[in-house]
XYZ file of C-alpha atoms in Angstrom:
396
model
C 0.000 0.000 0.000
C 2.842 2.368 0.782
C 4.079 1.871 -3.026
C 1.077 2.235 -4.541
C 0.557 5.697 -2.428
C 4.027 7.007 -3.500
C 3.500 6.601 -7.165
C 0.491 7.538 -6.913
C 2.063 10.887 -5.379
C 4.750 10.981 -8.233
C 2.111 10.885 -11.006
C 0.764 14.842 -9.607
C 2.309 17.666 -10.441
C 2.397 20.218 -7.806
C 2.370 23.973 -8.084
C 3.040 26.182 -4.734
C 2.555 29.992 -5.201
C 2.512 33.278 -3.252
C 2.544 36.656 -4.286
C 2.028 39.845 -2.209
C 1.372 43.257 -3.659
C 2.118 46.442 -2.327
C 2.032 48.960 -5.160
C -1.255 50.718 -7.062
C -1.514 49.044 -10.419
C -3.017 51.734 -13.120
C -3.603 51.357 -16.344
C -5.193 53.946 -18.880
C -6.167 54.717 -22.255
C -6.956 57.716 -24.277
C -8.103 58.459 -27.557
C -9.076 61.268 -29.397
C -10.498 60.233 -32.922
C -11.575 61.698 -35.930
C -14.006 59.894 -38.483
C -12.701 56.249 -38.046
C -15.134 54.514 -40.508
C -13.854 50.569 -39.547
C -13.555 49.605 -35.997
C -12.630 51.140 -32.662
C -11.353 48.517 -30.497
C -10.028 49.341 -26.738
C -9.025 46.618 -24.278
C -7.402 48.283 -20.723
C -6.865 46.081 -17.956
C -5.273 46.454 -14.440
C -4.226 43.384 -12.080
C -3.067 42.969 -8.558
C -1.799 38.995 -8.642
C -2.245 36.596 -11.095
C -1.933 32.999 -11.688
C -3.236 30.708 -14.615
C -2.180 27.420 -15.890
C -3.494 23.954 -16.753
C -3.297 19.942 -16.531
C -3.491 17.738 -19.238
C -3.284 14.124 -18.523
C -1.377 14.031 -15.149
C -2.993 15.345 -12.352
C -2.029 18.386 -10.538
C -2.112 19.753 -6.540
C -2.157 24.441 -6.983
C -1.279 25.492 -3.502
C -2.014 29.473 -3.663
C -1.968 32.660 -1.688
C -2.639 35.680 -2.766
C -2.577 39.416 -1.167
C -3.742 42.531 -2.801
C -2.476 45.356 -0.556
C -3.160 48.236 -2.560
C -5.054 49.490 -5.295
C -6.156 48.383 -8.566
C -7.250 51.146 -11.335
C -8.226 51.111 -15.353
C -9.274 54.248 -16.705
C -10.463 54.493 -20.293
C -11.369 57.898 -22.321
C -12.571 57.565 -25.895
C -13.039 61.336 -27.513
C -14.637 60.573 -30.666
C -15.413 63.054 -33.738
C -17.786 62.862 -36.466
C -18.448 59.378 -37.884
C -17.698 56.175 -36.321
C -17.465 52.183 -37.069
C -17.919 49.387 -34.321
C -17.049 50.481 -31.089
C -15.323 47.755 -29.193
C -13.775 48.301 -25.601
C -13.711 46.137 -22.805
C -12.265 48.275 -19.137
C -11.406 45.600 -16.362
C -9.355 46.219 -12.857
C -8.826 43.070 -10.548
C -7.476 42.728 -7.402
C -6.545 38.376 -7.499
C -6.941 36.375 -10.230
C -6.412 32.712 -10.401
C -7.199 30.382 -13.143
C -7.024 26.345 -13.476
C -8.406 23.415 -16.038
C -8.139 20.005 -15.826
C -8.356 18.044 -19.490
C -8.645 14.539 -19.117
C -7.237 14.591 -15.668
C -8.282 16.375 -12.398
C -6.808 19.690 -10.747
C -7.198 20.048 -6.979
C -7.369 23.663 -6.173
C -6.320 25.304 -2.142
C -6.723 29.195 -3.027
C -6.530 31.782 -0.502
C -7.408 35.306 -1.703
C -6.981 38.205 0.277
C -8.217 42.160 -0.633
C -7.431 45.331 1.398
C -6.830 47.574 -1.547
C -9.906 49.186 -3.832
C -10.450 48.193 -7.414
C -11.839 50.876 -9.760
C -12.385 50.183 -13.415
C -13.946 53.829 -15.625
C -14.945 54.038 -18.740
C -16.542 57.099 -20.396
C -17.532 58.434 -24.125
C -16.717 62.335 -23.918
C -19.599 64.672 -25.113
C -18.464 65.448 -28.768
C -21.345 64.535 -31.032
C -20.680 61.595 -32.282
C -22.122 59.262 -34.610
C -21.756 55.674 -33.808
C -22.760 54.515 -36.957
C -22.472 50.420 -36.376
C -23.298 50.507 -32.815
C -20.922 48.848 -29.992
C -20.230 47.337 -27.153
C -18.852 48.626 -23.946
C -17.929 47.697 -20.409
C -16.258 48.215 -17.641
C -16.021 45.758 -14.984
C -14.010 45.938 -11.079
C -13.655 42.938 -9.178
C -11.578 41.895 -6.307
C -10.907 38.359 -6.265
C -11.554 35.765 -9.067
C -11.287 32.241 -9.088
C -12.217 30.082 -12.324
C -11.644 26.660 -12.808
C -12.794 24.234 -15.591
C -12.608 20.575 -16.179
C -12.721 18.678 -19.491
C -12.639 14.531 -21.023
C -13.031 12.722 -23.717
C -14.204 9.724 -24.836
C -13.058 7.557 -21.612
C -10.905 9.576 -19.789
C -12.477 12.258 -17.035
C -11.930 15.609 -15.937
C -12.109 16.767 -12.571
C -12.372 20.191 -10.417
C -12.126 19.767 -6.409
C -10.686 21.592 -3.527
C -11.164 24.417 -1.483
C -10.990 28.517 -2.102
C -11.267 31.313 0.637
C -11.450 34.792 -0.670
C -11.550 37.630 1.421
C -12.278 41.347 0.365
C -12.233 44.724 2.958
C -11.703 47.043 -0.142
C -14.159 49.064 -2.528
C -15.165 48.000 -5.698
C -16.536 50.366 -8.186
C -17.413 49.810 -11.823
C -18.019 53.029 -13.926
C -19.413 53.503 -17.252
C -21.016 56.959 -18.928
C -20.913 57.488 -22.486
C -22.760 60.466 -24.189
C -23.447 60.828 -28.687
C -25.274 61.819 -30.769
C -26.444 59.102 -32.857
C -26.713 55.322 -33.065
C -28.325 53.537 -35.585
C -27.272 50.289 -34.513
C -27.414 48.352 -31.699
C -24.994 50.014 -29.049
C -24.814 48.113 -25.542
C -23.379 49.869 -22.152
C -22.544 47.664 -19.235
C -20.939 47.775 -15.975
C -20.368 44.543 -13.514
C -18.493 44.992 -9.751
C -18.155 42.613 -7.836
C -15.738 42.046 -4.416
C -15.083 37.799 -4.393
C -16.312 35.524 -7.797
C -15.617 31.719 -8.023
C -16.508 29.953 -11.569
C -16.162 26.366 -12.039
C -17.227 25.158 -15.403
C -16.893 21.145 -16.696
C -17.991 19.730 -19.896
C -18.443 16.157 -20.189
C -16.828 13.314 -18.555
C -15.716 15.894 -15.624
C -17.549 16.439 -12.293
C -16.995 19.051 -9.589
C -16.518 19.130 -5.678
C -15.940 22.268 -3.757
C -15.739 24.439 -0.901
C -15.842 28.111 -1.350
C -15.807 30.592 1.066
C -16.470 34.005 0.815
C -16.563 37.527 2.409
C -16.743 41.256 2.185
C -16.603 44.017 4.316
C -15.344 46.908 2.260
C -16.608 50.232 2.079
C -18.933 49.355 -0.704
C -19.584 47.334 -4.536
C -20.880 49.424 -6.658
C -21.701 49.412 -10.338
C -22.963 52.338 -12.432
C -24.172 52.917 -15.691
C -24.883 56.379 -17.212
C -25.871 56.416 -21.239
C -26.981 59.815 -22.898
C -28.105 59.695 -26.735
C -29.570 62.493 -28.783
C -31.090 59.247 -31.358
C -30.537 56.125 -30.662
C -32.550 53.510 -32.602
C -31.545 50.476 -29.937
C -29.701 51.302 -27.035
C -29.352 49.550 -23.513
C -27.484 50.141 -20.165
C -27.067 47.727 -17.927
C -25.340 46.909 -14.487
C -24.831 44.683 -11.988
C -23.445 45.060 -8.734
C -22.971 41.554 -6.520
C -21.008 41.719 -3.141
C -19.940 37.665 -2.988
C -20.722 35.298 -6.226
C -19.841 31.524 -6.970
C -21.766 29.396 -10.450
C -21.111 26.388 -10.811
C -22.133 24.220 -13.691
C -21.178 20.667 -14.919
C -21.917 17.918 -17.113
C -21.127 14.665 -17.115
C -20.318 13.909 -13.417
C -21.261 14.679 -10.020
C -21.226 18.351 -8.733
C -20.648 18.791 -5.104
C -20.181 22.104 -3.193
C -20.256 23.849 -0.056
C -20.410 27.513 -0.050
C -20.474 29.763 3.116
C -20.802 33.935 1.730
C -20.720 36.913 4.488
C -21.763 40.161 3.037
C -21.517 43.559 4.897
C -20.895 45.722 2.093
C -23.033 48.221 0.694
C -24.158 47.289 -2.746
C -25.236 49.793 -5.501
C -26.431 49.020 -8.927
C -27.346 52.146 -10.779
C -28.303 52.126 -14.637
C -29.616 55.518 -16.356
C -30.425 56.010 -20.026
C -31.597 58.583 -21.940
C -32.574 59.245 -25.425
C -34.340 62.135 -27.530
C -35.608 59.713 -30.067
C -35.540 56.292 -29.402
C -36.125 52.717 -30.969
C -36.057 50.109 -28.374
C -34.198 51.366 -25.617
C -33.312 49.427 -22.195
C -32.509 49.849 -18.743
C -31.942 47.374 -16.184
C -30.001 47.227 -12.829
C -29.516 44.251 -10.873
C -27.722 44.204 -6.884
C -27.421 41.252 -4.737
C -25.600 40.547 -1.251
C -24.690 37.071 -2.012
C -25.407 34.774 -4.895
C -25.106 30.994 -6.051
C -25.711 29.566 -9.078
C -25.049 25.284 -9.018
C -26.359 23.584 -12.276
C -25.656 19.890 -13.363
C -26.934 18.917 -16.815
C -26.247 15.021 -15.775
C -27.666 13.063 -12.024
C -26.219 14.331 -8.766
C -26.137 17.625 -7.372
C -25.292 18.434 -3.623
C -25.769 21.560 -2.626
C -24.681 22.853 1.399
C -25.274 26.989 0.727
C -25.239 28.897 3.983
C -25.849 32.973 3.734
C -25.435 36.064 6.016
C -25.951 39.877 4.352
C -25.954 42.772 7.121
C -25.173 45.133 4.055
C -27.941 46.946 2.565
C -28.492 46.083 -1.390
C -29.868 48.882 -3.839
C -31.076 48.598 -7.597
C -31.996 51.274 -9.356
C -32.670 51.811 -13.408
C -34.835 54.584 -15.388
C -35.072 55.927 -18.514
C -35.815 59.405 -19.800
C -37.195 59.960 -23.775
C -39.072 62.371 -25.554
C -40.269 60.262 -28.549
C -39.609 56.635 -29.855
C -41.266 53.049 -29.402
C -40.313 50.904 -26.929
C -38.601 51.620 -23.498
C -37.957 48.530 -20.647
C -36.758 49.480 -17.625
C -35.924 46.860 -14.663
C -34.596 46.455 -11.102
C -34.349 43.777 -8.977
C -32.216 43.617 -5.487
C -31.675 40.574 -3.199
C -29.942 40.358 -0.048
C -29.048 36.366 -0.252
C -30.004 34.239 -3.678
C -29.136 30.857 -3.916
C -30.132 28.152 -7.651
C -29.619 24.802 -8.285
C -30.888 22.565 -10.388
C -30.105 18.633 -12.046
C -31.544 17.311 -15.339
C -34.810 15.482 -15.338
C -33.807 13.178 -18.265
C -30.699 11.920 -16.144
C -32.776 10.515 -13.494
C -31.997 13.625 -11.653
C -30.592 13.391 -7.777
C -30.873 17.051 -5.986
C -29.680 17.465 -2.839
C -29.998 21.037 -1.139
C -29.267 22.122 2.622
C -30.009 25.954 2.645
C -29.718 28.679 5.376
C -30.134 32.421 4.884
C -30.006 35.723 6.512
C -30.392 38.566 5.432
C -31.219 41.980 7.670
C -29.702 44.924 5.821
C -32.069 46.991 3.556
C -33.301 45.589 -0.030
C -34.425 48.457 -2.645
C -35.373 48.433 -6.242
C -36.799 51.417 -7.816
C -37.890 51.323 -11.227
C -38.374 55.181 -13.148
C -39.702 55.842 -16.842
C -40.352 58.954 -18.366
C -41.549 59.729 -21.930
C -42.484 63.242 -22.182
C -43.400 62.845 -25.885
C -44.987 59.757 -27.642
C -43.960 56.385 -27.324
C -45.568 53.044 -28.217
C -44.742 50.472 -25.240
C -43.561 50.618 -21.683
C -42.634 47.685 -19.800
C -41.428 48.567 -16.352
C -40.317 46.257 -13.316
C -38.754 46.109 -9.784
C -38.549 43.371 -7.493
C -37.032 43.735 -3.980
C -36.540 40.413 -2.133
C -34.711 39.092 1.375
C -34.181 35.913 1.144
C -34.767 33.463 -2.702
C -33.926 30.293 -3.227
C -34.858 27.687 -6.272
C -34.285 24.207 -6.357
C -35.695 22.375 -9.535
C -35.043 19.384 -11.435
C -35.468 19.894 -15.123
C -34.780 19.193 -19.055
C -31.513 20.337 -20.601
């Protein structure tokens, strides 16, 4: 038995890795364009720690710690003149980032994350008059620690995602994105995303999953915001989404397995505002939650051990102002704790769910439309809740 154990230990590889920062990271971009008739394309990012790598066919052990002691800031300006092509740019700051997969092997993942520093990612369209002839897409996103595995096999060999993660966050996170034109004629797509801890773990067939995440934030606040101002804009949207503590899980193939504990006393902000003179379709939507978890298995077994706390009051808040157009939607919905799961029906589906929540800060959504003109439909929503969960077994 002691042989077999030995080999057995040969046959992993083994990765051991600390990094402490102590120094703001920045990163920025300007640009100050005239009449670019192709594409604009902008990618700005900012990181703290980072650590990414993979196993194919031999197992491997990551042993990681990782300490973001300062701050984390991308800043993107885009001046734009006259006519425009695509627009294209993506604004991310993050305070620790690790990253793992498995192909027809497993990974086993110990990842300590720890935040003290803030993590600010801006983005914003300067007031010039522009056109934005083919539309775009733009975000800006701030989060302070990120895990994301991933698991893979083929035909008989498996993939496999297990082990542990504790992230820890005490700084702000704040996600910024404004843009003001004149004209889109295209579809043209605003979004901001904060967020203080995130754990993904994705497998695809042949691969199951079995973790323990914890999770908790205490900064000054996570806050995402969305400002879009259009003279015409035929369909426009702003959207963001502001979540304190976050972990999805999804698999196929496998079992998934995980126990989560999240601790939320953060303030949490999600703020979307748009605004067009004439108007198409136009949207609005802001989303906030304390603590979320997502656990899908498109295959038999799911376990599911999810345990809660938010003290931090949650706020979501999107409206839109238009003279004359068509359609405007406008939506908000805020949750302290929010917890899914599901399995697949077709599989013979085995869920398994122990669930505890608590939530006693404040829970707003706020929902405001104004036409002052003529419009043809209005489809407004908020929904504020404590506590949701959903458990369901269902069809691919």
């Amino acid at each position: 038995m002691a042989a077999a154990a030995e080999a057995s230990a040969q046959d992993r590889g083994l990765v051991l890795n600390e990094q402490l920062n102590l120094g703001d990271v920045i990163s920025g971009q300007r640009l100050n364009v005239v009449n670019v008739s192709d594409n604009i394309a902008v990618s700005n990012a900012a990181m703290g720690n980072a650590l990414s790598g993979g196993a194919e066919g031999r197992a491997a052990d990551v042993r990681s710690a990782q300490d973001m002691q300062a701050a984390a800031v991308a800043e993107t300006s885009l001046t734009l003149h006259g006519d425009t092509g695509y627009v294209n740019s993506a604004t991310q700051a993050r305070g620790n980032y690790l990253a793992g997969t498995a192909v027809n092997t497993g990974i086993d993942v110990d990842a300590g994350q720890n935040l003290d520093g803030n993590v600010t990612a801006r983005s914003r369209i300067e007031e010039t008059g522009a056109r934005l002839n083919y539309g775009g897409h733009v975000s800006a996103d701030a989060i302070g620690n990120t895990v994301a595995l991933g698991a893979a096999g083929t035909g008989e060999q498996r993939g496999a995602v297990t082990g542990r993660t504790n992230q820890t966050s005490t700084g702000e996170i704040y996600a910024e994105n404004e843009a003001r034109f004149t004209y889109a004629p295209a579809q043209a797509v605003f979004t901001s995303q904060a967020s203080a801890n995130a754990v993904q773990a994705s497998s695809t067939p042949n691969s199951h999953q079995a973790l323990s995440v914890r999770q908790s934030a205490s900064g000054s606040g996570v806050t995402a915001w969305t400002g879009v101002w259009a003279g015409n804009a035929w369909d426009i949207a702003g959207r963001s989404r502001a979540v304190s503590n976050q972990a999805a899980f999804s698999n196929q193939g496998g079992s998934l397995v995980v126990d989560i504990g999240q601790q939320n006393e953060a303030e949490v902000l999600s703020r979307a505002e748009v605004s067009s003179y004439d108007f198409g379709a136009a949207y609005s939507t802001a989303e906030a939650v304390g603590n979320e978890v997502h656990a899908g298995n498109n295959d038999i077994y799911v376990s599911i051990d999810n345990t809660q706390m938010n003290t931090g009051g949650v706020t979501a808040s999107a409206g839109f102002t238009g003279q004359n157009g068509y359609d405007a939607y406008v939506g908000a919905n805020a949750a302290g704790n929010a917890v899914t799961g599901f399995a697949c029906s077709t599989c013979g589906g085995d869920l398994n769910a122990r669930n505890s929540q608590t939530n006693t800060g404040e829970v707003r959504a706020t929902a405001a439309t104004t036409v002052n003109g003529w419009g043809r439909n209005v489809v407004a929503g908020s929904n504020a809740v404590g506590n949701t969960a959903t458990f369901y077994v269902t069809r691919p």
